[in-house]
Amino acid sequence: KQEVTQIPAALSVPEGENLVLNCSFTDSAIYNLQWFRQDPGKGLTSLLLIQSSQREQTSGRLNASLDKSSGRSTLYIAASQPGDSATYLCAVGGGYNTNAGKSTFGDGTTLTVKP
Amino acid sequence: DTEVTQTPKHLVMGMTNKKSLKCEQHMGHRAMYWYKQKAKKPPELMFVYSYEKLSINESVPSRFSPECPNSSLLNLHLHALQPEDSALYLCASSQDLSGAYNEQFFGPGTRLTVL
């Protein structure tokens, strides 16, 4: 059974700092990994999708990497802003050992960026 | 347009009521999902539809009844719910269940309170 862990559970940084969020998973036979942000009481916003054959994806100040062999992904946020404050979730897309429709989510990292 | 819409935004119902949640997307996606999310927890998969057919049912109680009347619409019929069913219900869609390209897009959710 796939297990996804996100460390740290919470992170508080001053504005302007670069930061890294971590996601680890136990079964490397995955189709993809997706990073989301969620504001309190809202839906999930897709940030980046990394396909299993890719090593990284970039969107603006965000860069996500994937190392399937070690079961790890990182989300790098450059020059953090107060508007980046949210909960960040990684979701591992169902792979060869499970159903393609099933994503396994981590518990998330709650980020606070202080002005 | 990467929008998934959900109605209503909020719903309060008694344990004997019957209500429905609605979800709509116009991205031409052929996979649609229902998730349940409790406070400070990641989303839990409930159902997945692929090409209007139920593909995954995560052993959800029968008081939750999904319906996919066409490729753009997804309903969740609720009957005789329990207070512990109070949660944020999220709908999502993706191109299909082909695997690596399966980026999920979420709606804003329906906040359900069962009295």
PDB file of N, CA, C and O in Angstrom, chain B residues 55-87:
ATOM      1  N   SER B  55     -15.850   3.542 -11.887  1.00  0.00           N
ATOM      2  CA  SER B  55     -14.603   2.803 -11.976  1.00  0.00           C
ATOM      3  C   SER B  55     -14.081   2.393 -10.606  1.00  0.00           C
ATOM      4  O   SER B  55     -13.499   1.324 -10.449  1.00  0.00           O
ATOM      5  N   ILE B  56     -14.237   3.283  -9.637  1.00  0.00           N
ATOM      6  CA  ILE B  56     -13.740   3.015  -8.289  1.00  0.00           C
ATOM      7  C   ILE B  56     -14.802   3.419  -7.275  1.00  0.00           C
ATOM      8  O   ILE B  56     -15.371   4.501  -7.359  1.00  0.00           O
ATOM      9  N   ASN B  57     -15.063   2.551  -6.333  1.00  0.00           N
ATOM     10  CA  ASN B  57     -15.907   2.845  -5.177  1.00  0.00           C
ATOM     11  C   ASN B  57     -15.094   2.418  -3.968  1.00  0.00           C
ATOM     12  O   ASN B  57     -14.829   1.236  -3.780  1.00  0.00           O
ATOM     13  N   GLU B  58     -14.672   3.391  -3.176  1.00  0.00           N
ATOM     14  CA  GLU B  58     -13.801   3.091  -2.050  1.00  0.00           C
ATOM     15  C   GLU B  58     -14.600   2.652  -0.837  1.00  0.00           C
ATOM     16  O   GLU B  58     -14.461   3.203   0.265  1.00  0.00           O
ATOM     17  N   SER B  59     -15.463   1.661  -1.031  1.00  0.00           N
ATOM     18  CA  SER B  59     -16.254   1.095   0.072  1.00  0.00           C
ATOM     19  C   SER B  59     -17.010   2.178   0.840  1.00  0.00           C
ATOM     20  O   SER B  59     -17.030   2.183   2.073  1.00  0.00           O
ATOM     21  N   VAL B  60     -17.627   3.073   0.080  1.00  0.00           N
ATOM     22  CA  VAL B  60     -18.372   4.174   0.685  1.00  0.00           C
ATOM     23  C   VAL B  60     -19.761   3.681   1.102  1.00  0.00           C
ATOM     24  O   VAL B  60     -20.392   2.910   0.364  1.00  0.00           O
ATOM     25  N   PRO B  61     -20.259   4.113   2.270  1.00  0.00           N
ATOM     26  CA  PRO B  61     -21.600   3.681   2.699  1.00  0.00           C
ATOM     27  C   PRO B  61     -22.663   4.025   1.672  1.00  0.00           C
ATOM     28  O   PRO B  61     -22.563   5.036   0.965  1.00  0.00           O
ATOM     29  N   SER B  62     -23.706   3.205   1.619  1.00  0.00           N
ATOM     30  CA  SER B  62     -24.740   3.367   0.593  1.00  0.00           C
ATOM     31  C   SER B  62     -25.570   4.625   0.765  1.00  0.00           C
ATOM     32  O   SER B  62     -26.337   4.978  -0.140  1.00  0.00           O
ATOM     33  N   ARG B  63     -25.438   5.327   1.875  1.00  0.00           N
ATOM     34  CA  ARG B  63     -26.149   6.587   2.032  1.00  0.00           C
ATOM     35  C   ARG B  63     -25.575   7.670   1.104  1.00  0.00           C
ATOM     36  O   ARG B  63     -26.159   8.731   0.952  1.00  0.00           O
ATOM     37  N   PHE B  64     -24.433   7.386   0.497  1.00  0.00           N
ATOM     38  CA  PHE B  64     -23.856   8.220  -0.555  1.00  0.00           C
ATOM     39  C   PHE B  64     -24.041   7.489  -1.885  1.00  0.00           C
ATOM     40  O   PHE B  64     -23.549   6.368  -2.049  1.00  0.00           O
ATOM     41  N   SER B  65     -24.711   8.148  -2.833  1.00  0.00           N
ATOM     42  CA  SER B  65     -24.989   7.507  -4.111  1.00  0.00           C
ATOM     43  C   SER B  65     -24.533   8.414  -5.247  1.00  0.00           C
ATOM     44  O   SER B  65     -25.111   9.472  -5.469  1.00  0.00           O
ATOM     45  N   PRO B  66     -23.478   8.015  -5.981  1.00  0.00           N
ATOM     46  CA  PRO B  66     -23.004   8.865  -7.069  1.00  0.00           C
ATOM     47  C   PRO B  66     -23.784   8.617  -8.347  1.00  0.00           C
ATOM     48  O   PRO B  66     -24.383   7.555  -8.547  1.00  0.00           O
ATOM     49  N   GLU B  67     -23.738   9.628  -9.214  1.00  0.00           N
ATOM     50  CA  GLU B  67     -24.395   9.517 -10.517  1.00  0.00           C
ATOM     51  C   GLU B  67     -23.630  10.361 -11.517  1.00  0.00           C
ATOM     52  O   GLU B  67     -23.230  11.481 -11.192  1.00  0.00           O
ATOM     53  N   CYS B  68     -23.427   9.836 -12.703  1.00  0.00           N
ATOM     54  CA  CYS B  68     -22.742  10.592 -13.756  1.00  0.00           C
ATOM     55  C   CYS B  68     -23.644  10.608 -14.987  1.00  0.00           C
ATOM     56  O   CYS B  68     -23.541   9.732 -15.856  1.00  0.00           O
ATOM     57  N   PRO B  69     -24.567  11.573 -15.076  1.00  0.00           N
ATOM     58  CA  PRO B  69     -25.555  11.568 -16.160  1.00  0.00           C
ATOM     59  C   PRO B  69     -24.965  11.835 -17.541  1.00  0.00           C
ATOM     60  O   PRO B  69     -25.528  11.384 -18.546  1.00  0.00           O
ATOM     61  N   ASN B  70     -23.863  12.561 -17.606  1.00  0.00           N
ATOM     62  CA  ASN B  70     -23.161  12.745 -18.875  1.00  0.00           C
ATOM     63  C   ASN B  70     -21.706  13.099 -18.585  1.00  0.00           C
ATOM     64  O   ASN B  70     -21.304  13.203 -17.420  1.00  0.00           O
ATOM     65  N   SER B  71     -20.924  13.316 -19.623  1.00  0.00           N
ATOM     66  CA  SER B  71     -19.482  13.475 -19.427  1.00  0.00           C
ATOM     67  C   SER B  71     -19.105  14.760 -18.713  1.00  0.00           C
ATOM     68  O   SER B  71     -17.967  14.892 -18.264  1.00  0.00           O
ATOM     69  N   SER B  72     -20.037  15.707 -18.595  1.00  0.00           N
ATOM     70  CA  SER B  72     -19.719  16.989 -17.953  1.00  0.00           C
ATOM     71  C   SER B  72     -20.233  17.099 -16.523  1.00  0.00           C
ATOM     72  O   SER B  72     -19.832  18.006 -15.805  1.00  0.00           O
ATOM     73  N   LEU B  73     -21.123  16.216 -16.137  1.00  0.00           N
ATOM     74  CA  LEU B  73     -21.811  16.351 -14.866  1.00  0.00           C
ATOM     75  C   LEU B  73     -21.561  15.164 -13.945  1.00  0.00           C
ATOM     76  O   LEU B  73     -21.482  14.014 -14.396  1.00  0.00           O
ATOM     77  N   LEU B  74     -21.478  15.483 -12.668  1.00  0.00           N
ATOM     78  CA  LEU B  74     -21.327  14.449 -11.649  1.00  0.00           C
ATOM     79  C   LEU B  74     -22.160  14.866 -10.455  1.00  0.00           C
ATOM     80  O   LEU B  74     -22.088  16.008 -10.006  1.00  0.00           O
ATOM     81  N   ASN B  75     -22.998  13.966  -9.987  1.00  0.00           N
ATOM     82  CA  ASN B  75     -23.834  14.241  -8.819  1.00  0.00           C
ATOM     83  C   ASN B  75     -23.467  13.309  -7.676  1.00  0.00           C
ATOM     84  O   ASN B  75     -22.957  12.203  -7.905  1.00  0.00           O
ATOM     85  N   LEU B  76     -23.742  13.760  -6.475  1.00  0.00           N
ATOM     86  CA  LEU B  76     -23.617  12.905  -5.299  1.00  0.00           C
ATOM     87  C   LEU B  76     -24.906  13.044  -4.503  1.00  0.00           C
ATOM     88  O   LEU B  76     -25.190  14.110  -3.957  1.00  0.00           O
ATOM     89  N   HIS B  77     -25.700  11.976  -4.490  1.00  0.00           N
ATOM     90  CA  HIS B  77     -26.985  11.985  -3.793  1.00  0.00           C
ATOM     91  C   HIS B  77     -26.769  11.538  -2.350  1.00  0.00           C
ATOM     92  O   HIS B  77     -26.067  10.546  -2.095  1.00  0.00           O
ATOM     93  N   LEU B  78     -27.379  12.288  -1.438  1.00  0.00           N
ATOM     94  CA  LEU B  78     -27.172  12.074  -0.009  1.00  0.00           C
ATOM     95  C   LEU B  78     -28.494  11.717   0.654  1.00  0.00           C
ATOM     96  O   LEU B  78     -29.519  12.376   0.407  1.00  0.00           O
ATOM     97  N   HIS B  79     -28.475  10.704   1.479  1.00  0.00           N
ATOM     98  CA  HIS B  79     -29.711  10.289   2.157  1.00  0.00           C
ATOM     99  C   HIS B  79     -29.372   9.659   3.490  1.00  0.00           C
ATOM    100  O   HIS B  79     -28.491   8.800   3.570  1.00  0.00           O
ATOM    101  N   ALA B  80     -30.083  10.093   4.524  1.00  0.00           N
ATOM    102  CA  ALA B  80     -29.920   9.525   5.868  1.00  0.00           C
ATOM    103  C   ALA B  80     -28.481   9.608   6.348  1.00  0.00           C
ATOM    104  O   ALA B  80     -27.900   8.624   6.831  1.00  0.00           O
ATOM    105  N   LEU B  81     -27.899  10.794   6.198  1.00  0.00           N
ATOM    106  CA  LEU B  81     -26.511  10.973   6.621  1.00  0.00           C
ATOM    107  C   LEU B  81     -26.395  11.070   8.144  1.00  0.00           C
ATOM    108  O   LEU B  81     -27.379  11.317   8.852  1.00  0.00           O
ATOM    109  N   GLN B  82     -25.185  10.890   8.608  1.00  0.00           N
ATOM    110  CA  GLN B  82     -24.853  10.976  10.018  1.00  0.00           C
ATOM    111  C   GLN B  82     -24.047  12.250  10.286  1.00  0.00           C
ATOM    112  O   GLN B  82     -23.381  12.766   9.381  1.00  0.00           O
ATOM    113  N   PRO B  83     -24.060  12.749  11.505  1.00  0.00           N
ATOM    114  CA  PRO B  83     -23.272  13.953  11.810  1.00  0.00           C
ATOM    115  C   PRO B  83     -21.794  13.805  11.432  1.00  0.00           C
ATOM    116  O   PRO B  83     -21.163  14.785  11.035  1.00  0.00           O
ATOM    117  N   GLU B  84     -21.259  12.600  11.533  1.00  0.00           N
ATOM    118  CA  GLU B  84     -19.840  12.406  11.197  1.00  0.00           C
ATOM    119  C   GLU B  84     -19.556  12.517   9.699  1.00  0.00           C
ATOM    120  O   GLU B  84     -18.389  12.535   9.274  1.00  0.00           O
ATOM    121  N   ASP B  85     -20.625  12.626   8.893  1.00  0.00           N
ATOM    122  CA  ASP B  85     -20.448  12.848   7.452  1.00  0.00           C
ATOM    123  C   ASP B  85     -20.215  14.318   7.127  1.00  0.00           C
ATOM    124  O   ASP B  85     -19.950  14.653   5.970  1.00  0.00           O
ATOM    125  N   SER B  86     -20.331  15.162   8.120  1.00  0.00           N
ATOM    126  CA  SER B  86     -20.045  16.586   7.905  1.00  0.00           C
ATOM    127  C   SER B  86     -18.593  16.744   7.477  1.00  0.00           C
ATOM    128  O   SER B  86     -17.680  16.231   8.137  1.00  0.00           O
ATOM    129  N   ALA B  87     -18.401  17.450   6.364  1.00  0.00           N
ATOM    130  CA  ALA B  87     -17.050  17.575   5.796  1.00  0.00           C
ATOM    131  C   ALA B  87     -17.122  18.495   4.580  1.00  0.00           C
ATOM    132  O   ALA B  87     -18.198  18.969   4.202  1.00  0.00           O
TER     133      ALA B  87
END
